[in-house]
Amino acid sequence: MANVTVVDHPLVQHKLTLMRDKNTSTAGFRRLLREVSLLLCYEVTRDLELTNVNIETPLTDMSAPVIAGKKLVFASILRAGNGLLEGMLDLVPSARVAHVGLYRDHKTLEAIEYYFKAPEDISDRLVVVVDPMLATANSATAAIDKLKERGANNIRFLCLLAAPEGIEAFAASQPDVPIFTAAIDSHLNDKGYIVPGLGDAGDRMYGTK
Ligand code: PRP
Ligand code: URA
């Protein structure tokens, strides 16, 4: 059984509809993705543990909550993951960042790795892997396998759109990793695109098609 949270906040759903619209410009798409990433980041961090520290307000001493434990790691699956990453770093500026460069082979839909750089000590940290699209789940699985090889053991996956086929494959290969998504769409087409979807997220973000 997949562990999936659908972030159904009205602002997320409204902005997602604007992003799906093929008439939305590259600049508009990028701005909306940044805005949505703030709202998704809020949800994916909702249950983080707190600890109290002693501070002084202008009026008195107090014991007040801060996030416990080591800084988070945000792992962006290039290219499109960077559209989520930037907004998330606005909310959690002290997060460490991993970059995993992957592209889909258009024929086989396998994920081809071309870059990997992660903080050394990811085993003690919550790692939030970000990519707008979970289609076949080949990219997310390859990225998470690599992060696990490097010691990550507390991982969440955050996306904008997920296909049912991708959720099923992901749950089978990464049963310990919860998924957070803004929507679950109908299906994948014969080219591996999410339907109704929003097209190729990287191309729409960067205007490359
Ligand atoms: C897109 C998307 C995901 C992947 C999802 O990346 O950003 O990484 O496809 O598909 P999957 O679940 O079937 O693996 P793409 O390969 O187009 O690369 P890009 O981000 O560089 O455009
Ligand atoms: N990658 C995308 O960018 N879009 C899809 O629909 C599927 C994979």
Coordinates of C-alpha atoms and ligand atoms in Angstrom, one line a residue:
M1 CA 0.0 0.0 0.0
A2 CA 1.6 3.3 -1.1
N3 CA 2.0 6.0 1.5
V4 CA 0.8 9.1 -0.4
T5 CA -0.3 12.5 0.8
V6 CA -2.3 14.6 -1.7
V7 CA -1.9 18.3 -0.9
D8 CA -5.4 19.4 -1.7
H9 CA -5.1 23.0 -0.4
P10 CA -7.2 25.3 -2.7
L11 CA -4.3 27.6 -3.5
V12 CA -2.2 24.6 -4.6
Q13 CA -5.1 23.3 -6.8
H14 CA -5.7 26.7 -8.3
K15 CA -2.1 27.3 -9.2
L16 CA -1.7 23.7 -10.5
T17 CA -4.6 24.4 -13.0
L18 CA -2.9 27.5 -14.2
M19 CA 0.3 25.5 -14.7
R20 CA -1.5 22.7 -16.6
D21 CA -2.9 25.3 -19.1
K22 CA -0.8 25.1 -22.3
N23 CA -1.3 28.9 -22.8
T24 CA 0.6 29.7 -19.6
S25 CA 3.9 31.4 -20.5
T26 CA 7.3 30.1 -19.5
A27 CA 7.7 33.0 -17.0
G28 CA 4.2 32.3 -15.6
F29 CA 4.9 28.6 -15.3
R30 CA 8.2 29.2 -13.4
R31 CA 6.6 31.8 -11.1
L32 CA 3.7 29.4 -10.3
L33 CA 6.0 26.5 -9.6
R34 CA 7.9 28.6 -7.2
E35 CA 4.7 29.7 -5.4
V36 CA 3.4 26.1 -5.3
S37 CA 6.7 24.9 -3.9
L38 CA 6.3 27.1 -0.8
L39 CA 2.9 25.5 -0.1
L40 CA 4.2 22.0 -0.7
C41 CA 7.2 22.6 1.5
Y42 CA 4.9 23.7 4.3
E43 CA 3.1 20.3 4.0
V44 CA 6.2 18.1 3.7
T45 CA 7.7 19.6 6.8
R46 CA 4.4 19.8 8.8
D47 CA 5.4 17.0 11.3
L48 CA 9.0 18.0 12.0
E49 CA 10.0 17.5 15.6
L50 CA 10.5 20.6 17.7
T51 CA 12.7 21.3 20.7
N52 CA 12.7 24.2 23.1
V53 CA 15.5 26.8 23.5
N54 CA 15.7 29.7 25.9
I55 CA 15.5 33.2 24.5
E56 CA 14.8 36.7 25.7
T57 CA 11.9 38.6 24.2
P58 CA 12.0 42.4 24.7
L59 CA 9.8 41.7 27.7
T60 CA 10.9 38.5 29.4
D61 CA 12.8 35.2 29.2
M62 CA 11.0 32.3 27.5
S63 CA 11.4 28.8 26.4
A64 CA 10.4 28.7 22.7
P65 CA 10.3 26.0 20.0
V66 CA 12.8 25.5 17.1
I67 CA 13.1 22.6 14.7
A68 CA 15.1 19.8 16.3
G69 CA 18.0 17.8 14.9
K70 CA 20.3 18.4 12.0
K71 CA 19.6 20.7 9.0
L72 CA 17.4 19.1 6.3
V73 CA 18.7 18.1 2.9
F74 CA 16.8 18.9 -0.2
A75 CA 17.7 16.7 -3.1
S76 CA 16.8 18.1 -6.5
I77 CA 16.4 15.8 -9.5
L78 CA 17.7 18.0 -12.4
R79 CA 16.5 19.8 -14.3
A80 CA 12.9 20.3 -13.3
G81 CA 13.5 19.6 -9.6
N82 CA 15.2 23.0 -9.4
G83 CA 11.8 24.7 -9.9
L84 CA 10.7 23.2 -6.6
L85 CA 14.0 23.5 -4.8
E86 CA 14.3 27.3 -5.1
G87 CA 11.0 28.0 -3.3
M88 CA 11.8 25.4 -0.7
L89 CA 15.1 27.1 0.1
D90 CA 13.2 30.4 0.6
L91 CA 11.3 28.7 3.4
V92 CA 14.2 26.6 4.8
P93 CA 17.3 28.7 3.9
S94 CA 19.7 26.6 6.0
A95 CA 18.9 23.3 4.2
R96 CA 21.7 21.5 2.6
V97 CA 21.3 20.6 -1.1
A98 CA 22.0 17.5 -3.2
H99 CA 21.8 17.6 -7.0
V100 CA 21.0 14.4 -9.0
G101 CA 21.3 14.9 -12.7
L102 CA 19.0 12.5 -14.6
Y103 CA 17.3 12.5 -17.9
R104 CA 14.8 9.9 -19.4
D105 CA 15.9 8.0 -22.4
H106 CA 12.9 8.8 -24.7
K107 CA 12.8 5.2 -26.1
T108 CA 13.3 3.1 -23.1
L109 CA 12.1 5.6 -20.4
E110 CA 15.1 4.5 -18.3
A111 CA 16.8 7.2 -16.2
I112 CA 20.3 8.1 -17.3
E113 CA 22.5 9.7 -14.7
Y114 CA 24.9 12.5 -15.6
Y115 CA 25.6 14.2 -12.3
F116 CA 25.6 13.5 -8.6
K117 CA 26.7 15.7 -5.7
A118 CA 25.4 15.4 -2.2
P119 CA 26.5 16.5 1.3
E120 CA 28.8 14.0 3.0
D121 CA 26.7 13.4 6.1
I122 CA 23.2 12.6 4.8
S123 CA 22.7 9.6 7.0
D124 CA 21.7 11.8 10.0
R125 CA 19.4 14.1 8.2
L126 CA 15.9 14.1 6.7
V127 CA 16.3 14.1 2.9
V128 CA 13.4 15.6 0.9
V129 CA 13.8 14.5 -2.8
V130 CA 12.0 17.0 -5.2
D131 CA 10.9 16.6 -8.8
P132 CA 7.7 18.0 -10.2
M133 CA 6.8 14.7 -12.1
L134 CA 6.4 11.1 -11.0
A135 CA 5.6 9.3 -14.3
T136 CA 7.1 5.8 -14.6
A137 CA 9.1 6.5 -11.3
N138 CA 12.3 5.4 -13.0
S139 CA 13.9 8.8 -12.2
A140 CA 12.8 9.1 -8.6
T141 CA 13.8 5.5 -7.9
A142 CA 17.3 5.9 -9.5
A143 CA 17.8 9.1 -7.5
I144 CA 16.7 7.6 -4.2
D145 CA 18.7 4.4 -4.8
K146 CA 21.8 6.6 -5.2
L147 CA 21.0 8.7 -2.1
K148 CA 20.5 5.4 -0.1
E149 CA 23.9 4.1 -1.3
R150 CA 25.3 7.3 0.2
G151 CA 23.7 6.6 3.5
A152 CA 20.3 8.4 3.4
N153 CA 17.8 6.5 5.5
N154 CA 15.1 9.1 6.3
I155 CA 13.6 10.2 2.9
R156 CA 10.4 11.8 1.6
F157 CA 9.6 12.4 -2.0
L158 CA 7.8 15.6 -3.1
C159 CA 6.3 16.2 -6.5
L160 CA 3.6 18.1 -8.2
L161 CA 1.9 15.4 -10.3
A162 CA 2.0 11.6 -10.0
A163 CA 0.7 8.9 -12.3
P164 CA -1.0 5.9 -10.7
E165 CA 1.6 3.6 -12.5
G166 CA 4.4 5.6 -11.0
I167 CA 3.0 5.5 -7.5
E168 CA 2.6 1.7 -7.8
A169 CA 6.2 1.2 -9.1
F170 CA 7.6 3.6 -6.5
A171 CA 5.8 2.0 -3.6
A172 CA 7.2 -1.4 -4.7
S173 CA 10.8 -0.2 -4.9
Q174 CA 10.8 2.4 -2.1
P175 CA 8.3 1.2 0.4
D176 CA 9.9 3.3 3.2
V177 CA 9.6 6.6 1.3
P178 CA 6.3 8.6 1.7
I179 CA 5.1 10.5 -1.4
F180 CA 3.7 14.1 -1.2
T181 CA 2.0 15.3 -4.3
A182 CA -0.5 18.0 -5.4
A183 CA -2.4 15.6 -7.6
I184 CA -2.7 12.0 -8.9
D185 CA -3.6 12.1 -12.6
S186 CA -5.4 9.5 -14.8
H187 CA -2.6 7.5 -16.5
L188 CA 0.6 7.5 -18.6
N189 CA 0.3 7.6 -22.4
D190 CA 2.4 5.4 -24.7
K191 CA 5.3 7.8 -24.5
G192 CA 5.4 7.8 -20.8
Y193 CA 3.8 11.3 -20.3
I194 CA 1.3 11.9 -17.5
V195 CA -2.3 12.5 -18.8
P196 CA -3.8 15.0 -18.4
G197 CA -0.6 16.3 -16.9
L198 CA 1.1 19.5 -17.8
G199 CA 3.6 18.4 -20.5
D200 CA 7.3 18.2 -20.1
A201 CA 8.0 20.1 -16.9
G202 CA 11.6 20.9 -17.7
D203 CA 10.7 22.3 -21.2
R204 CA 7.9 24.3 -19.8
M205 CA 10.1 25.8 -17.0
Y206 CA 13.0 26.7 -19.2
G207 CA 11.3 27.3 -22.6
T208 CA 13.3 24.6 -24.4
K209 CA 10.5 23.5 -26.7
Ligands
PRP1 C1 11.2 14.6 -16.2 C2 10.8 14.9 -14.8 C3 11.3 13.7 -14.0 C4 11.1 12.6 -15.0 C5 9.8 11.8 -14.6 O1 12.6 14.8 -16.4 O2 11.3 16.1 -14.3 O3 12.6 13.8 -13.6 O4 10.9 13.2 -16.3 O5 9.6 10.7 -15.4 P1 9.8 9.2 -14.9 O6 9.0 9.1 -13.6 O7 9.2 8.4 -16.0 O8 11.3 8.9 -14.7 P2 13.3 14.7 -17.8 O9 13.9 13.3 -18.0 O10 12.4 15.2 -18.9 O11 14.5 15.6 -17.6 P3 14.6 17.2 -17.5 O12 14.1 17.5 -16.1 O13 16.0 17.5 -17.6 O14 13.7 17.9 -18.5
URA2 N1 8.2 14.0 -17.4 C1 7.6 15.2 -17.6 O1 8.2 16.3 -17.6 N2 6.3 15.1 -17.9 C2 5.6 14.0 -18.0 O2 4.4 14.0 -18.2 C3 6.3 12.8 -17.7 C4 7.6 12.8 -17.4

